[in-house]
Coordinates of N, CA and C in Angstrom, one line a residue:
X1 N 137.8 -101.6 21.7 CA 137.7 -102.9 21.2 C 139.1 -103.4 20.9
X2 N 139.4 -104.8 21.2 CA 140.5 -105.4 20.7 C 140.6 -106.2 19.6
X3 N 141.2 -105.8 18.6 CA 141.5 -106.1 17.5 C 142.9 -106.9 17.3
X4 N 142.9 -108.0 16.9 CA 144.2 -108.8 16.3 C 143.9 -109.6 15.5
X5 N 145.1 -110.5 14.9 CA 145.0 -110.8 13.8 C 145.8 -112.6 14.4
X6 N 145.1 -113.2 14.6 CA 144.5 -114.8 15.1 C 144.8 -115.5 13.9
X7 N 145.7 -116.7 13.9 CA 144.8 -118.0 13.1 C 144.7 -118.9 14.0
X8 N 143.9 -119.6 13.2 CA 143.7 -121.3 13.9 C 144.8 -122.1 13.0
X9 N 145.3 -123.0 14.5 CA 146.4 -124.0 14.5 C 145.7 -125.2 15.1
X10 N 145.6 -126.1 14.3 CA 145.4 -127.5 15.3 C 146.5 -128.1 15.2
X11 N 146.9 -129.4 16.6 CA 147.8 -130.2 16.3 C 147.2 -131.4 16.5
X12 N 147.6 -132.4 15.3 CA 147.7 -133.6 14.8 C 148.1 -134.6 15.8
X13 N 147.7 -135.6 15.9 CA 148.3 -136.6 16.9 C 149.6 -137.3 15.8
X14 N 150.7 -137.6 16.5 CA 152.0 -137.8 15.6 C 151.6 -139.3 14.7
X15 N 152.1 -139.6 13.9 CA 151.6 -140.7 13.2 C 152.8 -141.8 13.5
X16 N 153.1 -142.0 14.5 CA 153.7 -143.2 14.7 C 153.8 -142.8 16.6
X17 N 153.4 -143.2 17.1 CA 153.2 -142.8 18.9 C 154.3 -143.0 19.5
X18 N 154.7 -144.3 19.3 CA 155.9 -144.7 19.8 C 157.5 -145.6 18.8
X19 N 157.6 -144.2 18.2 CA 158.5 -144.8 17.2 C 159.9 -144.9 17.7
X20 N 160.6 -145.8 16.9 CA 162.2 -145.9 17.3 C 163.3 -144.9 17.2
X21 N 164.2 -145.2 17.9 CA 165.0 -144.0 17.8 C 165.9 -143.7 16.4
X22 N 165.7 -144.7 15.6 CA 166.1 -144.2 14.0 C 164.9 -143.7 13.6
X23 N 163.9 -143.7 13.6 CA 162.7 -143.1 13.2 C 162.7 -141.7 13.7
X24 N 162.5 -141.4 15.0 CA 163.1 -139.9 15.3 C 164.0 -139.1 15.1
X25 N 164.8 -140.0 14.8 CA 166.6 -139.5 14.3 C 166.6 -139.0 12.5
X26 N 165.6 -139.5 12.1 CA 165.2 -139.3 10.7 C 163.9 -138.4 10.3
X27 N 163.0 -137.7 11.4 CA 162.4 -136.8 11.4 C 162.7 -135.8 11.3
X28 N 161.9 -135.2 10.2 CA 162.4 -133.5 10.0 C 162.3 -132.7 11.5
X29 N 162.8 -131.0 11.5 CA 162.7 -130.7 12.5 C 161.1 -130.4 13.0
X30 N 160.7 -130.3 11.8 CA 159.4 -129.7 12.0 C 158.5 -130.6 12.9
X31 N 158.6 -132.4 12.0 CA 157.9 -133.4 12.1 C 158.2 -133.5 14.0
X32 N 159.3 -132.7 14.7 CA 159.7 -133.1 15.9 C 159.1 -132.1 16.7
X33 N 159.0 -130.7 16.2 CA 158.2 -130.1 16.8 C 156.7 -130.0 17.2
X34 N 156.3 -130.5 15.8 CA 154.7 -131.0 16.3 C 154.7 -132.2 16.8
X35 N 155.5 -133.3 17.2 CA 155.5 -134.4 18.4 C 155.6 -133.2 19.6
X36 N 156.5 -132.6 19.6 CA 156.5 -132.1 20.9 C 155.2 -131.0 21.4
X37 N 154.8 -130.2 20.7 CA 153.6 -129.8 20.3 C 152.2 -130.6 20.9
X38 N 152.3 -131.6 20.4 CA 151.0 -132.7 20.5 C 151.3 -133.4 22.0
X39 N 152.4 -133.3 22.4 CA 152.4 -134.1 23.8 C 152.2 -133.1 25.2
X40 N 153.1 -132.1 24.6 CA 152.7 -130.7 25.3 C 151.4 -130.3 25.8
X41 N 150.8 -130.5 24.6 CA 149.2 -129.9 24.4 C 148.1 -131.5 25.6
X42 N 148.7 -132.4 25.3 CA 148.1 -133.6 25.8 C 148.3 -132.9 27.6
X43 N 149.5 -133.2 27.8 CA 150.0 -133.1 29.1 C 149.4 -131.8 29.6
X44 N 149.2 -130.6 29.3 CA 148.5 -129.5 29.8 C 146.8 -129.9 30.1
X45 N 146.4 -130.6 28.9 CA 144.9 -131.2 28.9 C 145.0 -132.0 30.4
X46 N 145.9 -132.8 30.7 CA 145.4 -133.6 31.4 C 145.4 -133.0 32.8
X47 N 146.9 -132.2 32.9 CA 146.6 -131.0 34.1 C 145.8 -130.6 34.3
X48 N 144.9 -130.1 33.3 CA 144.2 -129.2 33.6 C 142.9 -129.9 34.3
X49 N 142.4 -130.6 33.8 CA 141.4 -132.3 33.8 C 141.6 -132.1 35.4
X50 N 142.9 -132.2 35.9 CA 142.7 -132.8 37.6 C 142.4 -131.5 38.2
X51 N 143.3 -130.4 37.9 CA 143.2 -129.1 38.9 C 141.4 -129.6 38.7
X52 N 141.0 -129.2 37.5 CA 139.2 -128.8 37.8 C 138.8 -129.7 38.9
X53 N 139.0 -130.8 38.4 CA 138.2 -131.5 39.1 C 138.7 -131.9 40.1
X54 N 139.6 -131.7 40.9 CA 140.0 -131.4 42.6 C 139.5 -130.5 42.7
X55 N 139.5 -128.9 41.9 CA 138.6 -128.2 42.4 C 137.0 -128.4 42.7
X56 N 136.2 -128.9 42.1 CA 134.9 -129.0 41.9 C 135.1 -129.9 43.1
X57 N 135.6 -131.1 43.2 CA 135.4 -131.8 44.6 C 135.4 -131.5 45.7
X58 N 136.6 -130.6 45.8 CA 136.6 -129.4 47.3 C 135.5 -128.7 47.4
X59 N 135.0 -128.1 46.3 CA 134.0 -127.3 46.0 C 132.4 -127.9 46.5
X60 N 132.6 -129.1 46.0 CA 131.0 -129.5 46.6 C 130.7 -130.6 47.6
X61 N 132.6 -130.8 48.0 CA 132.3 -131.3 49.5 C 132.1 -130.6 50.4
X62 N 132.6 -129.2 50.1 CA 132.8 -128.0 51.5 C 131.0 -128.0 51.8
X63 N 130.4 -127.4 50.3 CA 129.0 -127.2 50.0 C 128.5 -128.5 50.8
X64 N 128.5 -129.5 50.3 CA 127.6 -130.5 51.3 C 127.7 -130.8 52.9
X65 N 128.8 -130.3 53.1 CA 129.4 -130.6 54.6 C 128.1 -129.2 55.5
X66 N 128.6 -128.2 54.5 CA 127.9 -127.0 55.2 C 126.3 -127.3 55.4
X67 N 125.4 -127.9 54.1 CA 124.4 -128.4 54.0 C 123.7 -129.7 55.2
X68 N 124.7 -130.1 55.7 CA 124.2 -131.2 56.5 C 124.3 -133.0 55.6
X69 N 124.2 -133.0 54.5 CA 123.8 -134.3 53.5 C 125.1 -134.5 53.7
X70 N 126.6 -134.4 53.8 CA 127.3 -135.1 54.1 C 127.9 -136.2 55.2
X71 N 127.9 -137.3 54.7 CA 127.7 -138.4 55.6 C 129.6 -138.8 55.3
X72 N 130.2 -138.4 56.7 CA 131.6 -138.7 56.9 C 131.8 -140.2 57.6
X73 N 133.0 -140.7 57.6 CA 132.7 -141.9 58.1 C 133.5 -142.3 59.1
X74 N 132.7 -141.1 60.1 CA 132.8 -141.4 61.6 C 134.3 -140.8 61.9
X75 N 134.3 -141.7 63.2 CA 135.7 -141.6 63.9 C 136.8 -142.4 63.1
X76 N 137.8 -142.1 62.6 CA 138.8 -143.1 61.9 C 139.8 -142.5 62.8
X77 N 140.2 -144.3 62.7 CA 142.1 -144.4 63.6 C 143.4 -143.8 62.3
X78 N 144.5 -143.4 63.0 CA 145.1 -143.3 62.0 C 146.1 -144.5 61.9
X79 N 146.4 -144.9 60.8 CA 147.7 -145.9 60.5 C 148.7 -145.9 61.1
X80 N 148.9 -147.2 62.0 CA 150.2 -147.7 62.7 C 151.0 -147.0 62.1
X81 N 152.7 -146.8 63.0 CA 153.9 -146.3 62.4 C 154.4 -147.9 61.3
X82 N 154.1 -148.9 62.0 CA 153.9 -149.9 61.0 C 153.8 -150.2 59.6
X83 N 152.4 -149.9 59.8 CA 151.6 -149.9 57.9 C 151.6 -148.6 57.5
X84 N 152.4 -147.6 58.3 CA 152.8 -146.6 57.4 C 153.8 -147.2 56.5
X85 N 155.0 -147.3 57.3 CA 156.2 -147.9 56.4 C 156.0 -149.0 55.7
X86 N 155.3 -150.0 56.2 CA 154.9 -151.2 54.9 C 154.0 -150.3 53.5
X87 N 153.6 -149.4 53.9 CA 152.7 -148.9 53.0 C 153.5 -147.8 51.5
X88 N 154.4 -147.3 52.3 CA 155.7 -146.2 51.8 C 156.5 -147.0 50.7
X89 N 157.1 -148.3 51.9 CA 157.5 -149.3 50.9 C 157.0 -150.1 49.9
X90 N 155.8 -150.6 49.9 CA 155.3 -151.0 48.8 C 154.5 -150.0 48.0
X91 N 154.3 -148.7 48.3 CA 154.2 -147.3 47.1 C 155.5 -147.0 46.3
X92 N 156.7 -146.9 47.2 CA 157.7 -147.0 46.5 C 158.6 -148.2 45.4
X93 N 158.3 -149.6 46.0 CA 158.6 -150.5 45.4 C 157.6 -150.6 44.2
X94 N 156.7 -150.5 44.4 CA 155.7 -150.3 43.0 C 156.0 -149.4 41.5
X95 N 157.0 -148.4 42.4 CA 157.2 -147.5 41.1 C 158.7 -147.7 41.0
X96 N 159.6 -148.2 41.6 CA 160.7 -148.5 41.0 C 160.6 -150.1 40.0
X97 N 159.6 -150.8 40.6 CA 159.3 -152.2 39.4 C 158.8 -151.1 38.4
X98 N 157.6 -150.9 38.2 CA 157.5 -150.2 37.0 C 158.1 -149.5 36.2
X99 N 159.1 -148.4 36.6 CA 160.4 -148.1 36.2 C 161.1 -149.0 35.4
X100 N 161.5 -150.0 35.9 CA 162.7 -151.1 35.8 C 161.9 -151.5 34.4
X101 N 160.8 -152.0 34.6 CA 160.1 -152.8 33.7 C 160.0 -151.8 32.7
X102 N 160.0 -150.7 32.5 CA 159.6 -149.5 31.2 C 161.4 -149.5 30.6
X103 N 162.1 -149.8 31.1 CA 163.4 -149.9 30.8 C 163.7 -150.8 30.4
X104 N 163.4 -152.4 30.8 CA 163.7 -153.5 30.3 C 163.1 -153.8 28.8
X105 N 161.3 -152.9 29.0 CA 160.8 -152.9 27.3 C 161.7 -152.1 26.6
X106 N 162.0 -151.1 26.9 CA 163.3 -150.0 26.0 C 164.0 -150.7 25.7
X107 N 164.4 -151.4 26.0 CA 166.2 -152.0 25.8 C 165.7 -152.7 24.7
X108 N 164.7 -153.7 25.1 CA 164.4 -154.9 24.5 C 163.8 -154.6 22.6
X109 N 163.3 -153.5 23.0 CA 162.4 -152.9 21.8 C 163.3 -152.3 20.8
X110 N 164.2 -151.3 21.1 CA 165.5 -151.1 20.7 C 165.1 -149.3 20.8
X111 N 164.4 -149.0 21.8 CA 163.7 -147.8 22.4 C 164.1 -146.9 23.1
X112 N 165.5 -147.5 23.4 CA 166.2 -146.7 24.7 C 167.4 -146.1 24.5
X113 N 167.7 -144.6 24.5 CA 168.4 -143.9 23.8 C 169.5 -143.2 24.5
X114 N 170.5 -142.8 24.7 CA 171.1 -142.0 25.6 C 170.7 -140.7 25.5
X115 N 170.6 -140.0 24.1 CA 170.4 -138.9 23.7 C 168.5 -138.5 24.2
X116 N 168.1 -139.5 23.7 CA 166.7 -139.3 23.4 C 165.9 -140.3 24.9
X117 N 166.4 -140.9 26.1 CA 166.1 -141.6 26.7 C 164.9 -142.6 26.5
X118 N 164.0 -143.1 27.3 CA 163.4 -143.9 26.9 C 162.1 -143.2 25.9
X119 N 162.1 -143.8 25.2 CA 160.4 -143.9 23.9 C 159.6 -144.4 23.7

């Protein structure tokens, strides 16, 4: 049998989400490691959230394909070399505005840090 010696740790959601960069700059170290801690822990949760459930999707489209109950939809053309590239470029253009725009609130907010980048 395995035997150790376990405690329970929860982490806290940080009590200010999106604080300023004097506000982080004035956090103990501790107070900085359980932000980091709590976002860490977020960001694995949410990884994990998609792997499952791309897996289960694979999983019980294979299953219903094999079953027969899957209804595909049909013959599909594939996308012009056209609306590929219109399509590339407005996937791309979409996230460099969004970008831009998360930067323009940084600045604006007084959020944007060299040290600490955007907050």
């Amino acid at each position: 049998s395995v035997h150790g010696n376990f405690t329970e740790q929860t982490i806290e959601e940080p009590q200010a989400f999106l604080p300023t960069i004097a506000k982080i700059r004035s956090m103990t170290d501790q107070e900085r490691a359980e932000r980091l801690h709590w976002f860490l822990s977020v960001f694995l949760l949410v990884f994990l959230c998609v792997v499952i459930s791309g897996t289960v999707i694979m999983v019980v489209g294979a299953e219903l394909k094999a079953l027969g109950s899957y209804q595909s939809l049909g013959h599909t053309a594939p996308l012009s070399k056209g609306a590929q590239v219109k399509l590339v470029i407005l996937s791309f253009g979409g996230t460099v505005l969004l970008s831009f725009a998360a930067c323009l609130w940084s600045l604006q907010t007084g959020r944007l840090s060299k040290t600490l980048g955007l907050d």
